Short mmCIF file of C-alpha atoms in Angstrom, two decimals:
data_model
loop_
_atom_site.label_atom_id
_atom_site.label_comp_id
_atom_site.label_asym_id
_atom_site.label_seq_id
_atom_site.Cartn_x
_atom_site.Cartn_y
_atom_site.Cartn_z
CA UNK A 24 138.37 51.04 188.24
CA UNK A 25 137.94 53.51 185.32
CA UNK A 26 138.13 56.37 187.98
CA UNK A 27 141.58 54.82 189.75
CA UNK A 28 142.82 54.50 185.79
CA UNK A 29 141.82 58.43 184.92
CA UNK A 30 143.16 59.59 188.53
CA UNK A 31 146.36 57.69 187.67
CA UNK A 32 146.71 59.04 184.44
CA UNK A 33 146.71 62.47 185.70
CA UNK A 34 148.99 62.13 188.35
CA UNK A 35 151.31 61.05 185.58
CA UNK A 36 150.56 63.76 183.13
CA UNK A 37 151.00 66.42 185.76
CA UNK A 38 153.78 64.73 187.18
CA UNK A 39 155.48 65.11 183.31
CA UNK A 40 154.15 68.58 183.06
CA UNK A 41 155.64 69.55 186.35
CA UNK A 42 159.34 67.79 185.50
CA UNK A 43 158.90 69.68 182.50
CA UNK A 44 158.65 73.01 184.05
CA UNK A 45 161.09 72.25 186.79
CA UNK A 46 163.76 71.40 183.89
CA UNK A 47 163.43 74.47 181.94
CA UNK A 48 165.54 77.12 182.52
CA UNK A 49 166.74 80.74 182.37
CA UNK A 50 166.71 82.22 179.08
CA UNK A 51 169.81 82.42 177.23
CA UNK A 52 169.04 85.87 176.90
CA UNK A 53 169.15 86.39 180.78
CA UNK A 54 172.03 84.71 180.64
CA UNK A 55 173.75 86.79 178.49
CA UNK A 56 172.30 90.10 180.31
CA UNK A 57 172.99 88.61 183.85
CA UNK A 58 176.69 88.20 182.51
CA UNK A 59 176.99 91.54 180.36
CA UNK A 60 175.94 93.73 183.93
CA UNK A 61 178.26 92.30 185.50
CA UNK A 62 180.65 93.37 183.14
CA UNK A 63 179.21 96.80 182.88
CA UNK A 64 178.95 97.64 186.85
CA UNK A 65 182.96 96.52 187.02
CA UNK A 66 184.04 98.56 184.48
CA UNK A 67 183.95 102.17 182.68
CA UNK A 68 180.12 102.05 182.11
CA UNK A 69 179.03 102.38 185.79
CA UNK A 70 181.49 105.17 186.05
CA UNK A 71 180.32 106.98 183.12
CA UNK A 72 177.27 106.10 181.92
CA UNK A 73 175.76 105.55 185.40
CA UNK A 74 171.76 106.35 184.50
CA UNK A 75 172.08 103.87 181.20
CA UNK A 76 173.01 101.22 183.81
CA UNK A 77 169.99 101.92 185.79
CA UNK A 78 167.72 101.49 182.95
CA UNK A 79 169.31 98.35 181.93
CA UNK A 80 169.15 97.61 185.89
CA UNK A 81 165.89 98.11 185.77
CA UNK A 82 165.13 96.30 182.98
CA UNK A 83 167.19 92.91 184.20
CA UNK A 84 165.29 92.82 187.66
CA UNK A 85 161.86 92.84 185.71
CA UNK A 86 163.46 89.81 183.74
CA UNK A 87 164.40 88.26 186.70
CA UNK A 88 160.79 88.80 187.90
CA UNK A 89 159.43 86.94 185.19
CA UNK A 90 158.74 83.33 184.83
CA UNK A 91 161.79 80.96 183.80
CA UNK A 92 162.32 80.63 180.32
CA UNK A 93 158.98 82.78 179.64
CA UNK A 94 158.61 85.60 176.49
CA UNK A 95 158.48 88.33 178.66
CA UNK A 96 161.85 87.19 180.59
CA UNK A 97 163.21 87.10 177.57
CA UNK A 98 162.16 90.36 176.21
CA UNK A 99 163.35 92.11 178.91
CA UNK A 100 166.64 90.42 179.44
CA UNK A 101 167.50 91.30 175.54
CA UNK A 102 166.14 95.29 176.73
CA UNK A 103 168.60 95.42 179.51
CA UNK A 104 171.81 93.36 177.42
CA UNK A 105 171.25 96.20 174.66
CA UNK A 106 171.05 98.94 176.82
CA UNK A 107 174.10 97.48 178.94
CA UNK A 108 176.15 97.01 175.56
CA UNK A 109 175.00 100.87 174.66
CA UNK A 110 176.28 102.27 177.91
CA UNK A 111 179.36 100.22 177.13
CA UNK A 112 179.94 101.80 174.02
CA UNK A 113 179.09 105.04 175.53
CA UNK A 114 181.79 105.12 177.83
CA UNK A 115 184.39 103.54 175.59
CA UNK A 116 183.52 106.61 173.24
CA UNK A 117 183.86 108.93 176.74
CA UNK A 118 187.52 107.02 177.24
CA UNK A 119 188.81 107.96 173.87
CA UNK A 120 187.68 111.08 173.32
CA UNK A 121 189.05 112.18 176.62
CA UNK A 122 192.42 110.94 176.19
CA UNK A 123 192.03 112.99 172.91
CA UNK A 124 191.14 116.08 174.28
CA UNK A 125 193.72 115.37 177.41
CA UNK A 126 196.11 114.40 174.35
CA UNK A 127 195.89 117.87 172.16
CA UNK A 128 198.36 119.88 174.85
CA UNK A 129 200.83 117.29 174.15
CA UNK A 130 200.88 117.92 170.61
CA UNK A 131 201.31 121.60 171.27
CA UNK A 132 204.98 121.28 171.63
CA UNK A 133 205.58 119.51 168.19
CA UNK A 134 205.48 122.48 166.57
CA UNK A 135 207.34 123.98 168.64
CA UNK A 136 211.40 123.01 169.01
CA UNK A 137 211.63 119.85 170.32
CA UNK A 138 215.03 118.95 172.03
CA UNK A 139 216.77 115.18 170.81
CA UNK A 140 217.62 114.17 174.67
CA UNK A 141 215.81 116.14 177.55
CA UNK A 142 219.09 115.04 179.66
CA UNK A 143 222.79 114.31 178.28
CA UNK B 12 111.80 114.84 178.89
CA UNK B 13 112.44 111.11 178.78
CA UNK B 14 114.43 110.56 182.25
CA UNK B 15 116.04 106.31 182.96
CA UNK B 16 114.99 104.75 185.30
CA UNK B 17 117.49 102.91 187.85
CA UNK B 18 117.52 99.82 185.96
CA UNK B 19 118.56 101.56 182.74
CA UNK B 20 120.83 103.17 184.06
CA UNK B 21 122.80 100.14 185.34
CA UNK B 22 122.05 98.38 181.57
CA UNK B 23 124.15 101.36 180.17
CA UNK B 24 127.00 101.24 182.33
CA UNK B 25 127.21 97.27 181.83
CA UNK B 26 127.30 98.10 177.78
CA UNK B 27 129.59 100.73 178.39
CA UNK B 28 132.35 98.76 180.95
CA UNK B 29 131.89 96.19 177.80
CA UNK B 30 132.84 98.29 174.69
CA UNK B 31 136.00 99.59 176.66
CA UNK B 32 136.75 96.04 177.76
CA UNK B 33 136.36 94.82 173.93
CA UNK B 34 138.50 97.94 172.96
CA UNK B 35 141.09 97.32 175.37
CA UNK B 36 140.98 93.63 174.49
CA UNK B 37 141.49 94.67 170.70
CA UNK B 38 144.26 97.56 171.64
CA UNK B 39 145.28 100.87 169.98
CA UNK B 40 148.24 99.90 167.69
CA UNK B 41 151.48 101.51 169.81
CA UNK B 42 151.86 105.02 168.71
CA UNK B 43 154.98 106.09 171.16
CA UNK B 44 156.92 102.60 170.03
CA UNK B 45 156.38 102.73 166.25
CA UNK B 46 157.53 106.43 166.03
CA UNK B 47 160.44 106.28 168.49
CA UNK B 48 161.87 103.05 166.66
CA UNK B 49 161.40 104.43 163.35
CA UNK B 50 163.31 107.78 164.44
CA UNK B 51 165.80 105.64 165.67
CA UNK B 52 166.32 103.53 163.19
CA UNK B 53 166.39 106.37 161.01
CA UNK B 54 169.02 108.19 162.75
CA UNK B 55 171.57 105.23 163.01
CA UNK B 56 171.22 105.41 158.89
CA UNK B 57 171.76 108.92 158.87
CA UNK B 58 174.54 107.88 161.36
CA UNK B 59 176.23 105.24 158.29
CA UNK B 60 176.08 102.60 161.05
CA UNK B 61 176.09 101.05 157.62
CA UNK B 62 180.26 101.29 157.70
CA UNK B 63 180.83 99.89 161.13
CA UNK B 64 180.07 95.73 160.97
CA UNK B 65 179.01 94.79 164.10
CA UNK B 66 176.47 98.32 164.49
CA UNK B 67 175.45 96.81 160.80
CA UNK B 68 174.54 93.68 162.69
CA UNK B 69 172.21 95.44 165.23
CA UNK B 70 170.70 97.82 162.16
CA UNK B 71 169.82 94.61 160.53
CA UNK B 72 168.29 93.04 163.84
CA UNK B 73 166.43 96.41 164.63
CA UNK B 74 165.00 96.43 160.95
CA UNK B 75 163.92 92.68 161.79
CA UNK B 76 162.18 93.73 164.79
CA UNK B 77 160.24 96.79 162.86
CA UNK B 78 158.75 94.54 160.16
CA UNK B 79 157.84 92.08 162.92
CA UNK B 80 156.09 94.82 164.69
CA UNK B 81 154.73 96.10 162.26
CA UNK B 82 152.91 92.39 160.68
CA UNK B 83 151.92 91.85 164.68
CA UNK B 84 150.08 95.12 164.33
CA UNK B 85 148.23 93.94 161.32
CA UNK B 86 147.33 90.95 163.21
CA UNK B 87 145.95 92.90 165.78
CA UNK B 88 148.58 91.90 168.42
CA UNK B 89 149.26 94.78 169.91
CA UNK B 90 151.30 94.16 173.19
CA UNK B 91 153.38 91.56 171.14
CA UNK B 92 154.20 94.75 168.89
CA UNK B 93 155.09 97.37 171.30
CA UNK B 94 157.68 94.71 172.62
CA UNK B 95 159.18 93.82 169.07
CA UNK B 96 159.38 97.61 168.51
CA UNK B 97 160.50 98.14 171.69
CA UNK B 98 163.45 95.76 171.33
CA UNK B 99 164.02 97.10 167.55
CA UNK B 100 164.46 100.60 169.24
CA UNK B 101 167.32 99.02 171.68
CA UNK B 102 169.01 97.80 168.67
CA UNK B 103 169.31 100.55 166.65
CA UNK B 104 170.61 102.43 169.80
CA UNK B 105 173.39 99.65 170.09
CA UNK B 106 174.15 100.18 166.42
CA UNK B 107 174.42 104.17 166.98
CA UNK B 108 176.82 103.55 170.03
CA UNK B 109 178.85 101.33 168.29
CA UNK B 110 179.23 103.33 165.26
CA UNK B 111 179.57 106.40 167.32
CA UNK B 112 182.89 104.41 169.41
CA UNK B 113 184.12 103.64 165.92
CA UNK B 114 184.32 106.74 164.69
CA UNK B 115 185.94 107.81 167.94
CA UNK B 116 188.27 105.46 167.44
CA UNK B 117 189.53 106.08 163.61
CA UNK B 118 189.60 109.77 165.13
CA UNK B 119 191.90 109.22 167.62
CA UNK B 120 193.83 106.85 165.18
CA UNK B 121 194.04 109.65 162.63
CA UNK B 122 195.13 112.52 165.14
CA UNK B 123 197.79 110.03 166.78
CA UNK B 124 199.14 109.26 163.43
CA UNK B 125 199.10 113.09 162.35
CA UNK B 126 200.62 113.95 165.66
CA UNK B 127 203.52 110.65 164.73
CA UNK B 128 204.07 112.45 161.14
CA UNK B 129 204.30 115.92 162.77
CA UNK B 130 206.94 114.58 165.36
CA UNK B 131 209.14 113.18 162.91
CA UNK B 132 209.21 115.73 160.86
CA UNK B 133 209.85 118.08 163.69
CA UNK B 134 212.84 115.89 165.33
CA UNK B 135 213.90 113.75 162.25
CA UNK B 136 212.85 109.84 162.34
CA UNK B 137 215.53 108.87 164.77
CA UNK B 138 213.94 110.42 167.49
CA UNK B 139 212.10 107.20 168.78
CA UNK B 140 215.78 105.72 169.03
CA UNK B 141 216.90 108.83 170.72
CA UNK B 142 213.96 109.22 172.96
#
């Protein structure tokens, strides 16, 4: 009787334990990395900050690797949403400083005479 | 000359696997982490990330993340501090790109608006209208 009583007492503290663990989820951090890559390999970054990605790549899969929910998911999901935000900045930087540099030619005529109407 | 016998010789490499397991258990505090997040974070001050809010925001979290790594080293948690400085070394990257884009940006701003001023001086302020 005692033994039926201890069995059934762990079957229902593992049985918690388990739903426990089943419930628990992602990290909001992987969340937020998961969604920021997917940002990042759709827009400038992947075009010009293509090895940043890759670390930040890198970085998410090991996330992914890790347990749900666990410290070390979580440490490397916030790794790989900085270094996806940093390769975002990057290329924003890349974007405005070439339009810039692309730009200075146009201003080249300015000081030169500049007709009202180019046609009548 | 005293020589060990095969015995002794086995004793010493037991006491020897176990001081380097008890070192590794203990850990060297992280050398590479704490110096490249330090440089780091003293570049994006050197930077003024300081003018830029949201690179302020990630100076401030990667100045968090040094003081945590640095009490976890005290503690003797070693891994635990190599990934706080790890993460403080990500931040104060972020806050270097994103005052870095700022200052792009106020560049750009001031050029287009020096180029504006240059324009209307050159073709009078009626030349939007004209053009």
């Amino acid at each position: 009787m005692k033994l039926e009583r201890r069995v059934g007492t762990l079957a229902i503290a593992t049985a918690v334990l388990s739903a426990g663990c089943a419930a628990r989820g992602v990290s909001p951090q992987l969340s937020a990395a998961r969604m920021i890559m997917g940002s990042a390999r759709n827009g400038s970054a992947q075009q010009f900050e293509p090895d940043q990605v890759l670390v930040a790549q890198r970085n998410l899969e090991l996330a992914e690797a890790q347990t749900d929910g666990s410290t070390l998911e979580a440490h490397y999901a916030y790794l790989s949403e900085r270094e996806t935000r940093t390769a975002i900045a990057n290329s924003h930087r890349a974007i405005i400083e070439g339009v810039q540099h692309e730009g200075r030619p146009v201003a080249v005529p300015i000081t030169a005479p500049v007709p009202r109407r180019l046609s009548p | 000359m005293m020589t060990m016998t095969r015995t002794q010789w086995s004793n010493a490499l037991v006491a020897a696997a176990l001081v380097s397991s008890s070192a590794c258990a203990a850990g060297a505090a992280p050398a590479r982490a704490r110096t490249d997040a330090a440089a780091a974070v003293r570049a994006a001050h050197e930077l003024g990330v300081g003018d830029t809010p949201e690179a302020a925001l990630h100076m401030a979290f990667a100045e968090e993340a040094v003081a945590e790594g640095e009490s976890l080293i005290r503690s003797g948690q070693m891994e635990s501090a190599e990934r706080a400085l790890l993460r403080a070394h990500a931040d104060a990257e972020l806050a270097m790109a994103l005052r870095r884009e700022a200052m792009a940006l106020a560049e750009a701003a001031q050029s287009h608006s020096h180029v504006e001023e240059q324009r209307e001086s050159t073709i009078g302020p009626d030349a939007k209208e004209a053009s």
